[in-house]
PDB file of C-alpha atoms in Angstrom:
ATOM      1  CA  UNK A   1      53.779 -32.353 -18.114  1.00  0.00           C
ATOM      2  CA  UNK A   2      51.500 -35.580 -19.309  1.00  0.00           C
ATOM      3  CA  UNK A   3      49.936 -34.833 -15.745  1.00  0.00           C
ATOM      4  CA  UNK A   4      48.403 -31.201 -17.629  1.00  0.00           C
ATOM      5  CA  UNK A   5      48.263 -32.679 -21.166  1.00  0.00           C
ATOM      6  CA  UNK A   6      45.375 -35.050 -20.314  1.00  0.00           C
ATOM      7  CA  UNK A   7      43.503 -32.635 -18.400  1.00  0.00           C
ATOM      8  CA  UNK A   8      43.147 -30.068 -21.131  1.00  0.00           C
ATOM      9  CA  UNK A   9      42.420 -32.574 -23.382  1.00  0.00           C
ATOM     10  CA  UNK A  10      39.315 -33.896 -21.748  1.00  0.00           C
ATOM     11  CA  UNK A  11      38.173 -30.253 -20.984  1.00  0.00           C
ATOM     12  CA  UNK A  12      38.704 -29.462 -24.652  1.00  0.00           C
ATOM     13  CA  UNK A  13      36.431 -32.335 -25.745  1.00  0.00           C
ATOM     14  CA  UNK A  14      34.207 -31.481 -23.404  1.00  0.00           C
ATOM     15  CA  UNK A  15      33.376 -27.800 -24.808  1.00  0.00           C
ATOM     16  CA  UNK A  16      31.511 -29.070 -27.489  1.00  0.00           C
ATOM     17  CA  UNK A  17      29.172 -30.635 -25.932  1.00  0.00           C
ATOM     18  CA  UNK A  18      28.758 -27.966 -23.211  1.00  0.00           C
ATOM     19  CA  UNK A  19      28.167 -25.460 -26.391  1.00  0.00           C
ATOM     20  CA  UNK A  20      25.390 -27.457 -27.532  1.00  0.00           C
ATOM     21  CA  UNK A  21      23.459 -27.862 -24.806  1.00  0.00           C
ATOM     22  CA  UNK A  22      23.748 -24.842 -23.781  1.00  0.00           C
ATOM     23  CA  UNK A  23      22.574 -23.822 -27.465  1.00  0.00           C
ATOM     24  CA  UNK A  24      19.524 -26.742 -26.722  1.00  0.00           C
ATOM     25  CA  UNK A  25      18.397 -25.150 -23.698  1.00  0.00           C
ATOM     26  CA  UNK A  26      18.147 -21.097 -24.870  1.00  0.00           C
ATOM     27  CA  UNK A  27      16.121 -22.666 -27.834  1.00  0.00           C
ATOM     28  CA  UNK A  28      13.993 -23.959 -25.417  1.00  0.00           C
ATOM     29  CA  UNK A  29      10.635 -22.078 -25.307  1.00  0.00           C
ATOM     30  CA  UNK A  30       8.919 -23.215 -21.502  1.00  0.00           C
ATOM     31  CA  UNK A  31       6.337 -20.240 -21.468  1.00  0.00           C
ATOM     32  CA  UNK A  32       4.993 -21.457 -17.859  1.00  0.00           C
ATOM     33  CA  UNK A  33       6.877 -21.272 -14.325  1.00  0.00           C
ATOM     34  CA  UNK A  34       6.653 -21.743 -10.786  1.00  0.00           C
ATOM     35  CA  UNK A  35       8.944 -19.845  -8.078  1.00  0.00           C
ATOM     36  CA  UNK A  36      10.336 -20.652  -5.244  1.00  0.00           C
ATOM     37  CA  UNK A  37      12.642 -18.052  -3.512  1.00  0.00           C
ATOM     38  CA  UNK A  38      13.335 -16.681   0.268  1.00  0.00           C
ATOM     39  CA  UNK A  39      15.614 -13.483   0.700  1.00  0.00           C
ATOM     40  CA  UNK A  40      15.213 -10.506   2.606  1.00  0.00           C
ATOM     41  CA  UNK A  41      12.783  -7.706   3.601  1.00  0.00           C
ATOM     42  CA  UNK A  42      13.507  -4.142   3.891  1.00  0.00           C
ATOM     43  CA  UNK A  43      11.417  -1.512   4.444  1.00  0.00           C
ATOM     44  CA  UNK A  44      11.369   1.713   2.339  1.00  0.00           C
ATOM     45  CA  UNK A  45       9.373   4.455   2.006  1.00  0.00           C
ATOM     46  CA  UNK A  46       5.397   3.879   0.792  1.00  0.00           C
ATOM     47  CA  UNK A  47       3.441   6.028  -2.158  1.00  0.00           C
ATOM     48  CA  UNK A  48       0.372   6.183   0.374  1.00  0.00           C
ATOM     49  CA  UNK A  49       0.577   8.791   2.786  1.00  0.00           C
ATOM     50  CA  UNK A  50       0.036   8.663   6.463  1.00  0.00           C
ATOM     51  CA  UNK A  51      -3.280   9.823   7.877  1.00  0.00           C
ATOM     52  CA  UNK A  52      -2.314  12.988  10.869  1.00  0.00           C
ATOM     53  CA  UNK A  53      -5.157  11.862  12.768  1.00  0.00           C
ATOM     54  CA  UNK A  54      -3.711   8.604  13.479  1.00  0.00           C
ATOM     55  CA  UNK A  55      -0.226   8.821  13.845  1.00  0.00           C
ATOM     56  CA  UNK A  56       1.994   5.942  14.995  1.00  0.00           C
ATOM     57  CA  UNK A  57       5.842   5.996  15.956  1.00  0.00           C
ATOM     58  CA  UNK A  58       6.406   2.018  15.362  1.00  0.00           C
ATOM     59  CA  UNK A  59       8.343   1.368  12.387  1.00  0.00           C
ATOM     60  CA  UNK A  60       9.797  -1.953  10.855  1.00  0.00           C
ATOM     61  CA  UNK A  61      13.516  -3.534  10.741  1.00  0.00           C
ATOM     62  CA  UNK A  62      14.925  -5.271   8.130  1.00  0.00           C
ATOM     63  CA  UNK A  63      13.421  -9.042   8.472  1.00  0.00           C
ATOM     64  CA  UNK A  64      13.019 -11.946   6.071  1.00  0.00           C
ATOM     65  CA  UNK A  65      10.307 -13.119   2.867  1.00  0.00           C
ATOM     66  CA  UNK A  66       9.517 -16.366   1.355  1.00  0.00           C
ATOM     67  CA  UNK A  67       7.794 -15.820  -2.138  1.00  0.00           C
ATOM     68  CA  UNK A  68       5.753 -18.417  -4.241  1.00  0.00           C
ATOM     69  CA  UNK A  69       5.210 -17.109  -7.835  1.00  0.00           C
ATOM     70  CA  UNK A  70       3.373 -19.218 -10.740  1.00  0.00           C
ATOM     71  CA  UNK A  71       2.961 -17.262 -14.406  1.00  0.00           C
ATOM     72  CA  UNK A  72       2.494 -17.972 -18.166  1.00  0.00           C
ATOM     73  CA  UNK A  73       3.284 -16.373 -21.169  1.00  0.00           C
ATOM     74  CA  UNK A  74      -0.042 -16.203 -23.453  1.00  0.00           C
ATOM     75  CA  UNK A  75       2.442 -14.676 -26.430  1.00  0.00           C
ATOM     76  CA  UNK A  76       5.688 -14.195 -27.208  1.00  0.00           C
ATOM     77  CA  UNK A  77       6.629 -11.289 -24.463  1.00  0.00           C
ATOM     78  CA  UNK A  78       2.733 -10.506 -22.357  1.00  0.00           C
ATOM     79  CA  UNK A  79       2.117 -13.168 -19.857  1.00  0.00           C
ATOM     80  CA  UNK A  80       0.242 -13.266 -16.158  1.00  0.00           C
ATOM     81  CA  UNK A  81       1.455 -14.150 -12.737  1.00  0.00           C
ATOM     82  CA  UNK A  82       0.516 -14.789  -9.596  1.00  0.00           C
ATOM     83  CA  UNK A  83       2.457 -14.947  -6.214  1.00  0.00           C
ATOM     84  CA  UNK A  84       2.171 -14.902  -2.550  1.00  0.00           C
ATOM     85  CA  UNK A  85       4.849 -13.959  -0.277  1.00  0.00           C
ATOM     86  CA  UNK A  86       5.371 -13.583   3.369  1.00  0.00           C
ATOM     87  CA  UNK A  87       7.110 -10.977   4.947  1.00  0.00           C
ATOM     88  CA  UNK A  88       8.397 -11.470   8.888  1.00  0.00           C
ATOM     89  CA  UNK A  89      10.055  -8.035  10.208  1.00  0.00           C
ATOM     90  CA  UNK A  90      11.182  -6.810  14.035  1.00  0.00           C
ATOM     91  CA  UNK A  91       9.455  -3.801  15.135  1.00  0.00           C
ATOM     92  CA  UNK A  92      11.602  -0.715  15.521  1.00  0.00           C
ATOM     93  CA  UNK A  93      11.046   0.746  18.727  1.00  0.00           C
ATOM     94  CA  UNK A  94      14.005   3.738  18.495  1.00  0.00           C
ATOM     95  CA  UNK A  95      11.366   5.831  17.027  1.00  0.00           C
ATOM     96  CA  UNK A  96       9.072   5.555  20.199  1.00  0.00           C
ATOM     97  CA  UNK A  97      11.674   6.210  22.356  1.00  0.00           C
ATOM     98  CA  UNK A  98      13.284   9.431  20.601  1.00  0.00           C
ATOM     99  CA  UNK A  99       9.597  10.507  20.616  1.00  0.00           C
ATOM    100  CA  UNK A 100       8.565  10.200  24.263  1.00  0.00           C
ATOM    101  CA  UNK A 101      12.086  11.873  25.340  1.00  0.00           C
ATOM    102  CA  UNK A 102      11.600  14.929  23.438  1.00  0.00           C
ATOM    103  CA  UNK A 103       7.961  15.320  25.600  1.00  0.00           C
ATOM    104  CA  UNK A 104      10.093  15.365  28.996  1.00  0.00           C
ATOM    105  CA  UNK A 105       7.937  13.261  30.202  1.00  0.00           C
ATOM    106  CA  UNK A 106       9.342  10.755  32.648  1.00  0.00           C
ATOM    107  CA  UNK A 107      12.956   9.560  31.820  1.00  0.00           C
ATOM    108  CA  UNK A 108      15.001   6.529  31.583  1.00  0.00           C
ATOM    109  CA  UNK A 109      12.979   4.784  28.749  1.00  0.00           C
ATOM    110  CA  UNK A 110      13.174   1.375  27.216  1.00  0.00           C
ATOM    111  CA  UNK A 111      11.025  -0.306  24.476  1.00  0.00           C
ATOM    112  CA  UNK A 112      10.460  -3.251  23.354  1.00  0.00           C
ATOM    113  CA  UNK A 113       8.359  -5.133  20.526  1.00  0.00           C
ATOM    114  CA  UNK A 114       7.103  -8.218  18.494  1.00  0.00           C
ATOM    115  CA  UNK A 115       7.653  -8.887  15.034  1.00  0.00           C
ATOM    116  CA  UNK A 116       5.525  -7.745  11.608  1.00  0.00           C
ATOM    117  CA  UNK A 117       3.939 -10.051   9.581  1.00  0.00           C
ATOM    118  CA  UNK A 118       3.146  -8.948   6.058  1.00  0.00           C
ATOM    119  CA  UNK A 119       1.465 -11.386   3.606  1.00  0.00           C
ATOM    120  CA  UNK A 120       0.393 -10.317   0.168  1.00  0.00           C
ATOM    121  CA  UNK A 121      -1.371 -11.984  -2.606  1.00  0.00           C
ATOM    122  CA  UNK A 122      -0.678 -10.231  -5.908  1.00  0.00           C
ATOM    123  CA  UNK A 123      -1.321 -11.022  -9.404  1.00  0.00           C
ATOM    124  CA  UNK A 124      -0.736  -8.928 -12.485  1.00  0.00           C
ATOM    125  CA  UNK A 125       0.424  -8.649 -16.223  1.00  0.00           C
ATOM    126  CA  UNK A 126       4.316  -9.567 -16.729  1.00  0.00           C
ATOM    127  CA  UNK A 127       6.348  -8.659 -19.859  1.00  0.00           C
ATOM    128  CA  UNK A 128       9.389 -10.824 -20.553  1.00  0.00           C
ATOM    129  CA  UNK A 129      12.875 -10.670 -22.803  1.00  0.00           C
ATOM    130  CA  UNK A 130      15.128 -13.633 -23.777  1.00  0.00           C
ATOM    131  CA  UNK A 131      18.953 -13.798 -24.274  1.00  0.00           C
ATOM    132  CA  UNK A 132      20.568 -16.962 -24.519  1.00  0.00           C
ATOM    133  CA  UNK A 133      19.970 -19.224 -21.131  1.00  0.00           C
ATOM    134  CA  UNK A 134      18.611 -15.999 -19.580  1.00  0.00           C
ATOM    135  CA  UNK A 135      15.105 -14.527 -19.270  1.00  0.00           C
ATOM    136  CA  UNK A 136      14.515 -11.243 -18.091  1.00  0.00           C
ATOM    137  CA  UNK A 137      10.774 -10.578 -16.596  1.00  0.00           C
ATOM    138  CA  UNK A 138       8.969  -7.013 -15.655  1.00  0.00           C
ATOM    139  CA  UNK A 139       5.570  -6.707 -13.910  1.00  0.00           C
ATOM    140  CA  UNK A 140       3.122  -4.835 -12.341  1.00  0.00           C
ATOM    141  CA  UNK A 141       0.875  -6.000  -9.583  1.00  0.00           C
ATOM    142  CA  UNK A 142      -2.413  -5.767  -7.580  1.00  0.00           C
ATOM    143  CA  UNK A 143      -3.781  -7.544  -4.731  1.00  0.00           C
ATOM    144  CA  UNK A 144      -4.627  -7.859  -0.494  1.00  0.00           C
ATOM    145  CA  UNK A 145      -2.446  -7.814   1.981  1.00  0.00           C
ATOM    146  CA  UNK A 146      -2.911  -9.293   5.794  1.00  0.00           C
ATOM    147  CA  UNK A 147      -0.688  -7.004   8.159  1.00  0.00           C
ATOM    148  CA  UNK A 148      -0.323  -7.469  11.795  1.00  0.00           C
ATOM    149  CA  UNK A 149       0.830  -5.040  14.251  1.00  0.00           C
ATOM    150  CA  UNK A 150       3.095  -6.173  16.615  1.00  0.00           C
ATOM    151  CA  UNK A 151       2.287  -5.703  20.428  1.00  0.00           C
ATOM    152  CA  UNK A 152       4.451  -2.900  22.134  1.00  0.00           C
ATOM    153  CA  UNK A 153       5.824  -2.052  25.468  1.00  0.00           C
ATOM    154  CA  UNK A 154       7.580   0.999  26.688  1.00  0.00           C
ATOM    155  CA  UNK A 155       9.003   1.419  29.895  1.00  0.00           C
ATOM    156  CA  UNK A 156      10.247   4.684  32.012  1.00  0.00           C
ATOM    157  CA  UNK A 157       9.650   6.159  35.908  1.00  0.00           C
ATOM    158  CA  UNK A 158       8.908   9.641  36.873  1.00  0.00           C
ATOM    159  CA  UNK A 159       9.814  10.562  40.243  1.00  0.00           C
ATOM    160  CA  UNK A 160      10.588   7.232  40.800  1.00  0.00           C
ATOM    161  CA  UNK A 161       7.512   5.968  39.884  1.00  0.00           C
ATOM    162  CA  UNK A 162       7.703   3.388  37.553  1.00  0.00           C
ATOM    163  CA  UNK A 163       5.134   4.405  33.754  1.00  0.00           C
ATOM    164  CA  UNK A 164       4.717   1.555  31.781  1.00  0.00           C
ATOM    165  CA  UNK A 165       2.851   1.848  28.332  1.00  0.00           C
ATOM    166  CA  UNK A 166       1.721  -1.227  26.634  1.00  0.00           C
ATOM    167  CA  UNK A 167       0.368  -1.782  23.109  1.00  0.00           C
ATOM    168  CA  UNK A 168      -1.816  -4.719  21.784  1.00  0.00           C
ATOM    169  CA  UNK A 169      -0.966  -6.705  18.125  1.00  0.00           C
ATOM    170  CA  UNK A 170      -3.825  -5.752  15.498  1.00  0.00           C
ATOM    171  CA  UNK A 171      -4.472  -7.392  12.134  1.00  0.00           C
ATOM    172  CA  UNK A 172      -5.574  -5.425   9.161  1.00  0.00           C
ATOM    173  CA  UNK A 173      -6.472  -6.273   5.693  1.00  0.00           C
ATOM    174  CA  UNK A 174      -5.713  -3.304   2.659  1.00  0.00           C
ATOM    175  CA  UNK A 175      -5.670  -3.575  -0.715  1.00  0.00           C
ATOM    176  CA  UNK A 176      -1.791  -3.312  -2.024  1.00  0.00           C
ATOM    177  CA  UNK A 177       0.211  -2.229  -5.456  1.00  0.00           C
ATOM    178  CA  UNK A 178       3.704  -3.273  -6.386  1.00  0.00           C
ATOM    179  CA  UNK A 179       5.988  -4.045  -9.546  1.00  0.00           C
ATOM    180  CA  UNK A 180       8.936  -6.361  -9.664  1.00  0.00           C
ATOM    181  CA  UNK A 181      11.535  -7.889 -11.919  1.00  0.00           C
ATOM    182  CA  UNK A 182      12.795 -11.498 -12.339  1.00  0.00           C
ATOM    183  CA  UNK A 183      16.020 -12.658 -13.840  1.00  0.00           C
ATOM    184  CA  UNK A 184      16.546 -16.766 -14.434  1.00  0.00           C
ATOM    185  CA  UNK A 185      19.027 -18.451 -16.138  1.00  0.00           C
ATOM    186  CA  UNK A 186      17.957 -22.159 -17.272  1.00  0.00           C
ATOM    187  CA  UNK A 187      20.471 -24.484 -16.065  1.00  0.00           C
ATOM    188  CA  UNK A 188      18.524 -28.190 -17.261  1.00  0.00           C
ATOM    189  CA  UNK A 189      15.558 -28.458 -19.403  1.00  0.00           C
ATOM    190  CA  UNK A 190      12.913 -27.942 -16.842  1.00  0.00           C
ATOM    191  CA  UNK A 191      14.575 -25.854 -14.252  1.00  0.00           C
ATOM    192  CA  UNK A 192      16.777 -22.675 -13.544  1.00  0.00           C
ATOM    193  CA  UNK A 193      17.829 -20.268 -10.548  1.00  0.00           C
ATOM    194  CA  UNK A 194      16.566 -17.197 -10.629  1.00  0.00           C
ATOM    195  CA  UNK A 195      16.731 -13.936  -8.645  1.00  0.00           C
ATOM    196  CA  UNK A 196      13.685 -11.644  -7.804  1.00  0.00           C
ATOM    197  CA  UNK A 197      13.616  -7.996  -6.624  1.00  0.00           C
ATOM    198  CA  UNK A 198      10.103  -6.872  -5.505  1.00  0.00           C
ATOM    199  CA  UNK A 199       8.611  -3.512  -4.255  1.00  0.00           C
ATOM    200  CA  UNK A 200       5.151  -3.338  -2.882  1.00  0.00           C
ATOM    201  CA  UNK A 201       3.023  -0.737  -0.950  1.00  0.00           C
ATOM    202  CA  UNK A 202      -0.224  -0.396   1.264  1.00  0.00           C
ATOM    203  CA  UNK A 203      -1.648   1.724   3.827  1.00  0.00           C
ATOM    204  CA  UNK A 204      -2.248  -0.714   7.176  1.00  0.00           C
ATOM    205  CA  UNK A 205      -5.268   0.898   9.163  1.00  0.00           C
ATOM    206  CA  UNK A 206      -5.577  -0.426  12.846  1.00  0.00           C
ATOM    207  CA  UNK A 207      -8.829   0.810  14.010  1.00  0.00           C
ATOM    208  CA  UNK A 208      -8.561  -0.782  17.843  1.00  0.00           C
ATOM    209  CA  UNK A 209      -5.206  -1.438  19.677  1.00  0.00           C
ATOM    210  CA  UNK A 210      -5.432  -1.624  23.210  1.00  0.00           C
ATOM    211  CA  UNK A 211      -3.567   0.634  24.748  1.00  0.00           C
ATOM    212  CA  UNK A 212      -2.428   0.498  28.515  1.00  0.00           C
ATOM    213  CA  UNK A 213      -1.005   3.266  30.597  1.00  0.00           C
ATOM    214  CA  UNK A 214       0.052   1.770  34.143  1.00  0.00           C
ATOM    215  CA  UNK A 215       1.637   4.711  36.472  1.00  0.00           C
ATOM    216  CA  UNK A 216       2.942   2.841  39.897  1.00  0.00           C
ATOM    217  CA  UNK A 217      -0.107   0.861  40.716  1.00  0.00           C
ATOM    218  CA  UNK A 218      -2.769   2.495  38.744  1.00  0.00           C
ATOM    219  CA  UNK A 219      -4.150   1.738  35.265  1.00  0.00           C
ATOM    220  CA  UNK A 220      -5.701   3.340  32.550  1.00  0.00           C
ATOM    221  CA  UNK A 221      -6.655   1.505  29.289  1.00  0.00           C
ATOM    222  CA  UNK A 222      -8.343   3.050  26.108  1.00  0.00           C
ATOM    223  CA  UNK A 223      -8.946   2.089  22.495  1.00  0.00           C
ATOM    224  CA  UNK A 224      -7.022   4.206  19.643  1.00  0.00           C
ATOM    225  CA  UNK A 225      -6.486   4.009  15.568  1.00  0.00           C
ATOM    226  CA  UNK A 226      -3.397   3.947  14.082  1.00  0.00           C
ATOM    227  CA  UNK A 227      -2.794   4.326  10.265  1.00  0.00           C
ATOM    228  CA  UNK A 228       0.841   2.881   9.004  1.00  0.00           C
ATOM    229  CA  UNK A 229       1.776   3.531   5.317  1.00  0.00           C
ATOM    230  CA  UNK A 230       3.992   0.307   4.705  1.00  0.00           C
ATOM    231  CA  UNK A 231       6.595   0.009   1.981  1.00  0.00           C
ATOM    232  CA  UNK A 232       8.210  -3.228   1.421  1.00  0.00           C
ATOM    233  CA  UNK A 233      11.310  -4.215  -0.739  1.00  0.00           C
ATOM    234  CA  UNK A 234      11.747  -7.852  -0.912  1.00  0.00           C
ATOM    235  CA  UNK A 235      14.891  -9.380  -2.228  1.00  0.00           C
ATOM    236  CA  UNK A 236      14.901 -13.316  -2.989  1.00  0.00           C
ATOM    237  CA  UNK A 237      16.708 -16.229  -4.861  1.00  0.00           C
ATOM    238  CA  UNK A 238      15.397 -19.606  -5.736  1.00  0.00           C
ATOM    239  CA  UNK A 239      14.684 -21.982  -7.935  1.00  0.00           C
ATOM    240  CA  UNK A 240      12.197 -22.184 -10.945  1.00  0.00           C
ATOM    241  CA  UNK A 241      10.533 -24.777 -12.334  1.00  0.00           C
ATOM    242  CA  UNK A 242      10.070 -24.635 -16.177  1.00  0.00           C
ATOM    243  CA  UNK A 243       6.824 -25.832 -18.077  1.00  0.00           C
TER     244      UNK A 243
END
């Protein structure tokens, strides 16, 4: 029984002082902040449509971000932010494949394909709400994105003659849109964890990727455009640092 007794005791003196500072640190008005946060990528559907003249059937797979954000309040709720984050996702070949089956042409296709990168550079107003050790932020952004197209490589026969089709990786550089929210709960007088859900959205225009059609031993190469509306919702925890 004394083995409980002293326990409770010490956590019962110990409330006290965990009410105050936790009534220190809400009080605590640090209107600037810099993020640091990784998390996941996921793509979702884009508010730019595609262009028909350019189609493309690569898509994205879920992949990973890394996000650097740095704001400050100029009043009580308005502030402005900045961030860069860096999106790595697999390509999603399935598409490609499903698409050159239903042609007929040729049979016993496989694909395969790099990785996206997505970087973005966004800045933008933010409004933000206090309760207790938590602060709750909203924005809406504006910036450039860097996009590059992974290379590509499908593979079939036709009559036993072995088709491969090869793709090149492309950059491309588009101006992007996106909003976001923020939620960080101060845990010391200069720092808290926080959690970040971001969606952002460009059209990616590849004007030359090199693309190779080998049929047994000969080759044909030619130059197309490809247009890919890209939606991106980023999902990320961290840590904040409070000034």
């Amino acid at each position: 029984m004394k083995k409980l007794i002293l326990p409770l005791i010490l956590a019962l003196a110990a409330l006290p002082a965990f009410a105050q500072k936790n009534f220190i640190l809400s009080h605590l008005d640090r209107r600037g902040y810099l993020n640091l946060s990784a998390g996941v990528s996921m793509p979702v559907r884009s508010i730019f449509a595609a262009d028909p003249t350019a189609p493309s059937d690569l898509k994205s797979a879920n992949g990973s971000s890394v996000q650097i954000t740095t704001g400050y309040r100029l009043t009580r709720r308005l502030g402005i932010m900045a961030s860069m984050t860096n999106c790595l996702n697999d390509a999603n070949v399935k598409p490609m494949i499903e698409n050159v089956e239903q042609t007929q042409f040729g049979s016993n296709w496989t694909a395969k394909g790099g990785s996206w990168t997505c970087s973005q550079l966004m800045v933008g107003p933010t409004i933000t709400f206090a309760s207790g050790l938590f602060l709750f932020d909203g924005r809406v952004t504006g910036g450039y994105s860097w996009v590059q197209r992974p290379s590509t490589e499908l593979k079939g026969s036709m009559y036993n003659v072995p088709l491969l089709v090869q793709t090149s990786a492309e950059r491309s550089q588009s101006f992007m849109v996106g909003t976001g929210v923020s939620v960080r709960c101060k845990i010391g007088r200069h720092f808290a964890v926080a959690l970040h859900a971001d969606y952002l959205s460009t059209r990616a225009e590849f004007k030359n990727v090199k693309s190779s059609l080998t049929i047994g031993q000969d080759q044909a190469t030619d130059f197309v455009r490809e247009t890919h509306p890209i939606g991106i919702l980023s999902l990320n925890g961290g840590l904040s640092l409070l000034f």
